[in-house]
Amino acid sequence: MKRIRLLLSIVLLVFGLSAASAQEKSAAKTSKAVRFGKLWDAKGKLWTNAIVIVEGDRIKAVTSDPSAIPPGADVIDLSKYTGLPGLIDVHTHMTMYTDETPGQPMLKQLAANPPAVEVFLARKGALRTLEAGITTVRDLGADQYMDIAMRDLINRGEMIGPRMFVVGYGLYVTNTPYKPGPNLPAGGIADGVPEVLRVVRQQIAAGVDLIKMYASTGTDDDTTGFQTYNYEEIKAAVDTAHQFGKKIAIHSYGPDGARDAVRAGTDSLEHATDMDDATIAEMAKRGTFYVPTIDHNRFYLDNWQKIGYADGFQEKTKAFIARNLETARKAHKAGVKFAMGSDAIYTMFGENARELAWFVKAGMTPEQALRTATTNAAELLGKENELGAVAPGYLADLIAVEGDPLADINLAINNVRWVMKGGAVVADKTKNQVHQAGITK
Ligand SMILES: [Zn+2]
């Protein structure tokens, strides 16, 4: 008996050792060293000849010393490129992707597609978003908890897409005067404080990451901004979200909803055109994030026929864009914190970072604009210690840009050539570049 036990323990020991060494091998195998010609780490340093050492899904070290590369690491040579942290888009509608089926207006597709079809179609938009260098999104509104399904599928590795933080149903009042005809009840409708409490709690129970509330009219080709929720209702939503440790994003196209949302303590304010100086000053004082989403109206103007809007809205939308930009300029000047949100929907995915060009137009330097999509956005998510920067312990979200985006923001928009999310390479257009260079020689 004793000998058998001894034998057994030797066998176990040997197995144990070989399992341990296999584990070590796989750890060595998953370590990667990514070399960039330049690296903007979002921590205040612009590196030359940077090496980012990645282990599993995290960054282990940033160095310029080649001898620090662990033996056996996969070396990814991106020394022709500028490295940046993966970008964060804090306002998307990932589940509302539509294709361009001829004769099928995108508005109608959204209404007609069953949830499972919509989530399946959304994988294309998710991939385009990643290819544009967006490795994380805050998704601000979906039906049927499709956003939760999509977030979880991506986290399980069953769908390829950016990391998602989701809201479930946004809260809105009954019969927002937008579309004629019957307004079917949906999961987000809440009128009055008790209903607001119920619907906020319902979203949290469903498993959302944060809360969204529509405090004014305005969406698609409708640029009106009439306040829909009063101060008490907004305050109830903000306080309930915060009680549960969740943040809240409040939509207001116009200044009235914005004024009350800021004073009620919202974490971020979406769209918000024509804000008065006192509200802007209050945002700067409180540290409220402003997510102006200027570019989505540009997308609507460029694509209105495919979407299916009725002709005639264009002048109003153009005027809204101008006022939106002007409000952003004022807010930036007053020291308000910005986060980049595209409001991407339909086929806008992949154009997410175009918002940054508007921020530069509003007076930011390219570096300030990049902060809105990195450190600021991470802070808004409450993930400032693991997202939005290239530093030890952070998730390994990295992108390679051809050229210097700190000199020209358009390069961060159009020249993303390679993307890593959580330590895995999810987009790589560098090989084509090399090939093309070969041909031109
Ligand atoms: Zn939106």
Coordinates of C-alpha atoms and ligand atoms in Angstrom, one line a residue:
M1 CA 0.0 0.0 0.0
K2 CA 2.7 2.4 1.0
R3 CA 4.7 1.7 -2.1
I4 CA 1.7 2.3 -4.2
R5 CA 1.0 5.6 -2.5
L6 CA 4.7 6.6 -3.0
L7 CA 4.4 5.7 -6.7
L8 CA 1.2 7.7 -6.9
S9 CA 2.8 10.7 -5.4
I10 CA 5.8 10.5 -7.7
V11 CA 3.5 10.3 -10.7
L12 CA 1.5 13.2 -9.4
L13 CA 4.7 15.2 -8.8
V14 CA 5.9 14.5 -12.3
F15 CA 2.5 15.5 -13.8
G16 CA 2.5 18.6 -11.6
L17 CA 5.9 19.7 -12.8
S18 CA 5.1 19.1 -16.4
A19 CA 1.9 21.1 -16.0
A20 CA 3.8 23.9 -14.4
S21 CA 6.4 24.0 -17.1
A22 CA 3.6 24.0 -19.8
Q23 CA 2.0 26.9 -18.0
E24 CA 5.4 28.7 -18.0
K25 CA 5.8 28.0 -21.7
S26 CA 2.4 29.4 -22.6
A27 CA 3.1 32.5 -20.5
A28 CA 6.3 33.0 -22.4
K29 CA 4.5 32.4 -25.6
T30 CA 1.8 35.0 -24.8
S31 CA 4.4 37.7 -24.0
K32 CA 4.8 40.2 -26.9
A33 CA 7.2 43.1 -27.4
V34 CA 5.7 45.8 -29.6
R35 CA 8.2 48.3 -31.0
F36 CA 7.1 51.8 -32.0
G37 CA 9.2 54.5 -33.7
K38 CA 7.4 57.0 -31.4
L39 CA 4.9 56.4 -28.7
W40 CA 2.5 58.8 -27.1
D41 CA 1.7 57.1 -23.8
A42 CA -1.0 59.6 -22.6
K43 CA 0.9 59.7 -19.3
G44 CA 2.9 62.8 -20.4
K45 CA 5.7 61.2 -22.2
L46 CA 6.5 61.0 -25.9
W47 CA 8.9 58.1 -26.4
T48 CA 11.3 57.5 -29.2
N49 CA 12.0 53.8 -30.1
A50 CA 9.6 52.6 -27.5
I51 CA 9.1 48.9 -26.7
V52 CA 5.8 47.9 -25.1
I53 CA 6.0 44.6 -23.3
V54 CA 2.7 42.8 -23.2
E55 CA 1.9 39.7 -21.1
G56 CA -1.5 38.1 -21.5
D57 CA -4.0 41.0 -21.8
R58 CA -2.0 43.6 -19.9
I59 CA 1.0 45.8 -20.4
K60 CA 3.9 44.7 -18.3
A61 CA 6.4 47.4 -19.1
V62 CA 7.2 50.3 -21.4
T63 CA 10.9 50.8 -22.1
S64 CA 13.3 51.8 -24.8
D65 CA 15.9 49.2 -23.7
P66 CA 15.9 46.2 -26.1
S67 CA 17.6 44.0 -23.5
A68 CA 14.3 44.2 -21.5
I69 CA 12.5 42.1 -24.1
P70 CA 11.8 38.7 -22.5
P71 CA 13.5 35.7 -24.2
G72 CA 11.1 34.0 -26.5
A73 CA 8.7 37.0 -26.8
D74 CA 7.0 37.6 -30.1
V75 CA 8.5 40.9 -31.4
I76 CA 6.1 43.0 -33.4
D77 CA 8.0 45.6 -35.3
L78 CA 6.0 48.8 -35.8
S79 CA 9.0 51.1 -35.7
K80 CA 7.7 52.9 -38.8
Y81 CA 4.6 54.0 -36.8
T82 CA 3.5 56.1 -33.9
G83 CA 1.9 54.2 -31.1
L84 CA -1.1 55.5 -29.1
P85 CA -3.4 53.9 -26.5
G86 CA -6.4 52.3 -28.0
L87 CA -9.1 55.0 -28.5
I88 CA -12.4 55.1 -26.6
D89 CA -15.7 56.3 -28.1
V90 CA -18.0 57.3 -25.2
H91 CA -21.2 57.5 -27.3
T92 CA -22.2 54.7 -29.7
H93 CA -25.2 52.7 -30.7
M94 CA -23.4 49.5 -31.6
T95 CA -26.5 47.3 -31.9
M96 CA -28.1 49.8 -34.4
Y97 CA -25.8 48.9 -37.3
T98 CA -27.5 48.5 -40.7
D99 CA -26.2 47.4 -44.0
E100 CA -26.8 49.2 -47.3
T101 CA -29.2 46.8 -48.9
P102 CA -30.5 48.6 -52.0
G103 CA -34.0 50.0 -51.6
Q104 CA -34.1 49.4 -47.9
P105 CA -33.9 52.7 -46.0
M106 CA -31.8 52.2 -42.9
L107 CA -34.4 53.7 -40.6
K108 CA -36.8 51.0 -41.7
Q109 CA -34.3 48.3 -41.3
L110 CA -33.7 49.2 -37.7
A111 CA -37.4 49.0 -37.0
A112 CA -37.9 45.7 -39.0
N113 CA -34.9 43.6 -37.9
P114 CA -35.6 41.2 -35.1
P115 CA -33.1 41.5 -32.2
A116 CA -31.1 38.4 -33.0
V117 CA -30.7 39.6 -36.6
E118 CA -29.7 43.0 -35.4
V119 CA -27.0 41.7 -33.1
F120 CA -25.7 39.4 -35.8
L121 CA -25.5 42.3 -38.3
A122 CA -23.8 44.4 -35.7
R123 CA -20.6 42.4 -35.8
K124 CA -19.6 44.2 -39.0
G125 CA -20.0 47.6 -37.4
A126 CA -18.0 46.3 -34.4
L127 CA -15.2 45.2 -36.7
R128 CA -15.1 48.6 -38.5
T129 CA -15.0 50.3 -35.1
L130 CA -12.0 48.3 -34.1
E131 CA -10.2 48.9 -37.4
A132 CA -10.6 52.6 -36.8
G133 CA -8.6 52.2 -33.6
I134 CA -11.5 52.2 -31.2
T135 CA -10.9 49.5 -28.6
T136 CA -13.5 50.5 -26.1
V137 CA -17.0 52.1 -26.4
R138 CA -19.6 53.4 -24.0
D139 CA -22.8 52.3 -25.8
L140 CA -25.7 54.7 -25.0
G141 CA -29.0 53.0 -25.9
A142 CA -30.3 49.8 -27.3
D143 CA -33.6 47.8 -27.4
Q144 CA -34.3 44.4 -25.9
Y145 CA -30.9 44.4 -24.0
M146 CA -29.2 43.6 -27.3
D147 CA -26.3 45.7 -26.0
I148 CA -25.8 43.4 -23.0
A149 CA -25.8 40.4 -25.3
M150 CA -23.3 42.0 -27.5
R151 CA -21.0 43.1 -24.7
D152 CA -21.0 39.6 -23.2
L153 CA -20.4 37.9 -26.6
I154 CA -17.4 40.2 -27.1
N155 CA -16.1 39.5 -23.6
R156 CA -16.4 35.8 -24.2
G157 CA -14.5 36.0 -27.4
E158 CA -17.4 34.8 -29.5
M159 CA -17.7 38.2 -31.3
I160 CA -14.9 40.4 -32.3
G161 CA -15.4 44.0 -31.3
P162 CA -14.5 46.8 -28.9
R163 CA -15.0 46.3 -25.2
M164 CA -18.5 47.6 -24.4
F165 CA -20.0 49.5 -21.5
V166 CA -23.7 49.5 -21.9
V167 CA -26.9 51.2 -20.6
G168 CA -29.8 48.9 -21.8
Y169 CA -32.8 51.2 -22.3
G170 CA -32.3 54.9 -22.1
L171 CA -35.0 56.6 -20.0
Y172 CA -37.5 58.7 -21.9
V173 CA -40.9 60.2 -21.4
T174 CA -44.1 59.0 -23.0
N175 CA -44.9 60.3 -26.4
T176 CA -41.9 62.5 -27.0
P177 CA -43.4 64.6 -29.8
Y178 CA -41.3 63.4 -32.7
K179 CA -42.9 60.9 -34.9
P180 CA -46.6 60.9 -35.8
G181 CA -48.7 57.8 -35.2
P182 CA -48.8 55.4 -32.3
N183 CA -45.8 55.2 -30.0
L184 CA -45.4 51.7 -28.8
P185 CA -44.4 51.3 -25.2
A186 CA -40.8 50.3 -24.8
G187 CA -38.6 49.3 -21.8
G188 CA -37.3 52.8 -21.1
I189 CA -40.5 54.8 -20.7
A190 CA -40.7 56.5 -17.3
D191 CA -42.9 59.5 -16.3
G192 CA -42.5 61.1 -12.8
V193 CA -40.1 60.3 -10.0
P194 CA -41.4 56.9 -9.0
E195 CA -41.3 55.5 -12.5
V196 CA -37.9 57.0 -13.0
L197 CA -36.7 55.1 -9.9
R198 CA -38.3 51.9 -11.2
V199 CA -36.8 52.1 -14.6
V200 CA -33.3 53.0 -13.4
R201 CA -33.4 50.1 -11.0
Q202 CA -34.7 47.8 -13.8
Q203 CA -31.7 48.6 -16.0
I204 CA -29.3 48.0 -13.1
A205 CA -31.0 44.7 -12.4
A206 CA -30.7 43.7 -16.0
G207 CA -26.9 44.1 -15.8
V208 CA -26.1 47.4 -17.4
D209 CA -22.9 49.3 -16.7
L210 CA -24.3 52.8 -16.5
I211 CA -27.6 54.7 -17.0
K212 CA -28.8 56.9 -19.9
M213 CA -31.6 59.4 -19.8
Y214 CA -33.1 61.5 -22.6
A215 CA -33.8 64.9 -21.0
S216 CA -34.9 66.5 -24.3
T217 CA -36.2 65.9 -27.7
G218 CA -33.9 65.6 -30.7
T219 CA -32.6 62.6 -32.6
D220 CA -32.0 61.7 -36.3
D221 CA -33.3 64.5 -38.6
D222 CA -35.1 66.2 -35.6
T223 CA -32.8 68.8 -34.0
T224 CA -35.3 70.3 -31.6
G225 CA -34.2 70.4 -28.0
F226 CA -37.3 70.7 -25.9
Q227 CA -36.7 69.6 -22.3
T228 CA -38.7 66.4 -21.5
Y229 CA -37.7 65.6 -17.9
N230 CA -37.9 68.2 -15.1
Y231 CA -35.2 68.8 -12.5
E232 CA -36.8 66.5 -9.9
E233 CA -37.0 63.6 -12.4
I234 CA -33.4 64.1 -13.6
K235 CA -32.2 64.4 -10.0
A236 CA -34.0 61.1 -9.1
A237 CA -32.3 59.3 -12.0
V238 CA -28.8 60.7 -11.1
D239 CA -29.1 59.9 -7.4
T240 CA -30.4 56.4 -8.0
A241 CA -27.7 55.6 -10.5
H242 CA -25.1 56.9 -8.1
Q243 CA -26.6 55.0 -5.1
F244 CA -25.9 51.8 -7.1
G245 CA -22.4 52.9 -8.0
K246 CA -23.3 53.6 -11.6
K247 CA -22.6 56.7 -13.7
I248 CA -25.2 58.4 -15.8
A249 CA -25.1 60.0 -19.2
I250 CA -27.8 62.6 -20.0
H251 CA -28.9 63.5 -23.5
S252 CA -30.1 67.1 -24.1
Y253 CA -30.0 68.7 -27.6
G254 CA -31.0 72.0 -26.1
P255 CA -29.9 74.2 -23.2
D256 CA -32.7 73.7 -20.7
G257 CA -32.3 69.9 -20.2
A258 CA -28.6 70.6 -20.1
R259 CA -28.9 73.2 -17.3
D260 CA -30.9 70.9 -15.1
A261 CA -28.8 67.8 -15.9
V262 CA -25.6 69.6 -14.9
R263 CA -27.1 70.9 -11.6
A264 CA -28.6 67.5 -10.8
G265 CA -25.0 66.1 -11.0
T266 CA -24.9 64.1 -14.2
D267 CA -21.5 62.5 -15.0
S268 CA -21.7 63.4 -18.7
L269 CA -23.8 65.6 -20.9
E270 CA -24.5 64.5 -24.5
H271 CA -25.0 66.9 -27.4
A272 CA -26.1 70.0 -25.5
T273 CA -26.1 72.9 -27.9
D274 CA -26.6 76.6 -27.0
M275 CA -25.7 76.1 -23.3
D276 CA -25.7 79.4 -21.3
D277 CA -22.4 80.6 -19.7
A278 CA -23.6 79.8 -16.2
T279 CA -24.1 76.2 -17.1
I280 CA -20.8 76.0 -18.8
A281 CA -19.1 77.5 -15.8
E282 CA -20.9 75.0 -13.6
M283 CA -19.7 72.1 -15.7
A284 CA -16.1 73.3 -15.4
K285 CA -16.5 73.7 -11.6
R286 CA -18.1 70.2 -11.1
G287 CA -15.9 68.4 -13.7
T288 CA -18.9 67.3 -15.7
F289 CA -17.9 65.7 -19.0
Y290 CA -19.2 67.3 -22.2
V291 CA -19.7 64.9 -25.1
P292 CA -20.9 67.2 -27.9
T293 CA -21.2 64.6 -30.7
I294 CA -20.9 67.1 -33.5
D295 CA -20.0 64.8 -36.3
H296 CA -23.1 62.5 -36.3
N297 CA -25.1 65.3 -37.8
R298 CA -22.5 65.6 -40.6
F299 CA -23.1 61.8 -41.2
Y300 CA -26.8 62.4 -41.4
L301 CA -26.4 65.1 -44.0
D302 CA -24.1 62.9 -46.0
N303 CA -26.3 59.9 -45.9
W304 CA -29.9 61.1 -45.5
Q305 CA -31.3 59.4 -48.5
K306 CA -29.9 56.0 -47.5
I307 CA -31.2 56.5 -44.0
G308 CA -34.6 57.5 -45.3
Y309 CA -35.1 61.0 -43.9
A310 CA -37.6 63.2 -45.6
D311 CA -36.0 66.0 -47.7
G312 CA -36.0 69.5 -46.1
F313 CA -34.3 69.0 -42.7
Q314 CA -30.9 69.9 -44.0
E315 CA -30.8 73.7 -43.2
K316 CA -31.9 73.1 -39.6
T317 CA -29.3 70.4 -39.1
K318 CA -26.5 72.6 -40.7
A319 CA -27.4 75.4 -38.3
F320 CA -27.4 73.0 -35.4
I321 CA -23.9 71.8 -36.3
A322 CA -22.7 75.4 -36.3
R323 CA -24.3 76.0 -32.9
N324 CA -23.0 72.7 -31.6
L325 CA -19.4 73.7 -32.6
E326 CA -19.8 77.1 -31.1
T327 CA -20.9 75.7 -27.8
A328 CA -18.0 73.3 -27.8
R329 CA -15.6 76.2 -28.5
K330 CA -17.0 78.1 -25.5
A331 CA -16.9 75.1 -23.2
H332 CA -13.3 74.3 -24.1
K333 CA -12.3 77.9 -23.5
A334 CA -14.0 77.7 -20.1
G335 CA -12.0 74.6 -19.1
V336 CA -14.8 72.0 -19.4
K337 CA -13.6 68.4 -19.7
F338 CA -14.5 66.7 -23.0
A339 CA -14.8 63.1 -23.9
M340 CA -15.1 61.9 -27.5
G341 CA -18.4 60.5 -28.5
S342 CA -19.3 59.8 -32.2
D343 CA -23.0 58.8 -31.7
A344 CA -22.2 56.2 -34.4
I345 CA -25.3 54.4 -35.7
Y346 CA -26.4 52.9 -39.0
T347 CA -23.2 52.6 -41.1
M348 CA -21.2 55.3 -39.3
F349 CA -19.0 52.7 -37.6
G350 CA -15.4 53.2 -38.6
E351 CA -15.9 57.0 -38.8
N352 CA -15.9 57.3 -35.0
A353 CA -12.7 59.3 -34.6
R354 CA -13.8 62.0 -37.0
E355 CA -15.2 63.8 -34.0
L356 CA -11.6 64.7 -33.0
A357 CA -11.3 67.0 -36.1
W358 CA -14.3 69.0 -34.8
F359 CA -12.5 69.3 -31.4
V360 CA -9.5 70.8 -33.1
K361 CA -11.8 73.2 -34.9
A362 CA -13.2 74.1 -31.5
G363 CA -9.7 75.2 -30.4
M364 CA -8.0 72.1 -29.0
T365 CA -4.5 71.0 -29.9
P366 CA -4.2 67.5 -31.4
E367 CA -2.9 66.3 -28.1
Q368 CA -5.8 67.8 -26.2
A369 CA -8.2 66.1 -28.7
L370 CA -6.4 62.7 -28.2
R371 CA -7.0 63.1 -24.5
T372 CA -10.7 63.2 -25.0
A373 CA -10.5 59.7 -26.5
T374 CA -8.0 58.3 -24.1
T375 CA -7.4 59.5 -20.5
N376 CA -10.6 61.7 -20.3
A377 CA -12.8 58.9 -21.7
A378 CA -11.3 56.4 -19.3
E379 CA -12.0 58.7 -16.4
L380 CA -15.6 59.1 -17.5
L381 CA -15.9 55.3 -17.5
G382 CA -14.2 55.1 -14.1
K383 CA -11.5 53.0 -15.7
E384 CA -8.6 55.5 -15.5
N385 CA -6.3 52.9 -13.9
E386 CA -6.6 50.4 -16.7
L387 CA -7.8 52.1 -19.9
G388 CA -6.7 55.1 -22.0
A389 CA -2.9 55.0 -21.5
V390 CA 0.1 52.9 -22.3
A391 CA 1.6 52.1 -18.9
P392 CA 2.4 49.0 -16.7
G393 CA -0.8 47.3 -15.4
Y394 CA -3.1 48.8 -18.1
L395 CA -5.0 46.6 -20.5
A396 CA -2.9 46.1 -23.7
D397 CA -4.9 48.3 -26.0
L398 CA -2.6 49.8 -28.6
I399 CA -2.8 51.3 -32.0
A400 CA -0.3 52.2 -34.7
V401 CA -0.7 55.3 -36.7
E402 CA 1.2 56.2 -39.9
G403 CA 2.6 59.7 -39.4
D404 CA 2.5 62.0 -36.4
P405 CA -1.1 62.5 -35.1
L406 CA 0.2 65.1 -32.6
A407 CA 1.0 67.3 -35.6
D408 CA -2.1 66.4 -37.6
I409 CA -5.2 64.9 -35.9
N410 CA -6.5 63.7 -39.2
L411 CA -3.8 60.9 -39.1
A412 CA -5.4 59.5 -36.0
I413 CA -8.7 59.4 -37.9
N414 CA -7.5 58.1 -41.3
N415 CA -4.1 56.4 -40.8
V416 CA -4.7 53.7 -38.2
R417 CA -2.8 50.7 -39.5
W418 CA -2.7 48.2 -36.7
V419 CA -4.8 47.6 -33.6
M420 CA -4.2 45.5 -30.4
K421 CA -7.1 44.9 -27.9
G422 CA -6.4 43.2 -24.6
G423 CA -3.1 41.8 -25.9
A424 CA -4.5 40.3 -29.2
V425 CA -3.9 41.8 -32.6
V426 CA -7.4 42.5 -34.0
A427 CA -6.5 44.6 -37.1
D428 CA -3.3 44.7 -39.2
K429 CA -3.0 46.7 -42.4
T430 CA 0.8 47.0 -42.1
K431 CA 1.5 44.0 -44.3
N432 CA -0.3 45.7 -47.3
Q433 CA 1.7 48.8 -46.7
V434 CA 5.0 46.9 -46.8
H435 CA 3.8 45.1 -50.0
Q436 CA 2.8 48.4 -51.6
A437 CA 6.2 49.9 -50.7
G438 CA 7.8 46.9 -52.3
I439 CA 5.9 47.5 -55.5
T440 CA 6.8 51.2 -55.7
K441 CA 10.5 50.4 -55.3
Ligands
ZN1 ZN -27.0 58.7 -29.1

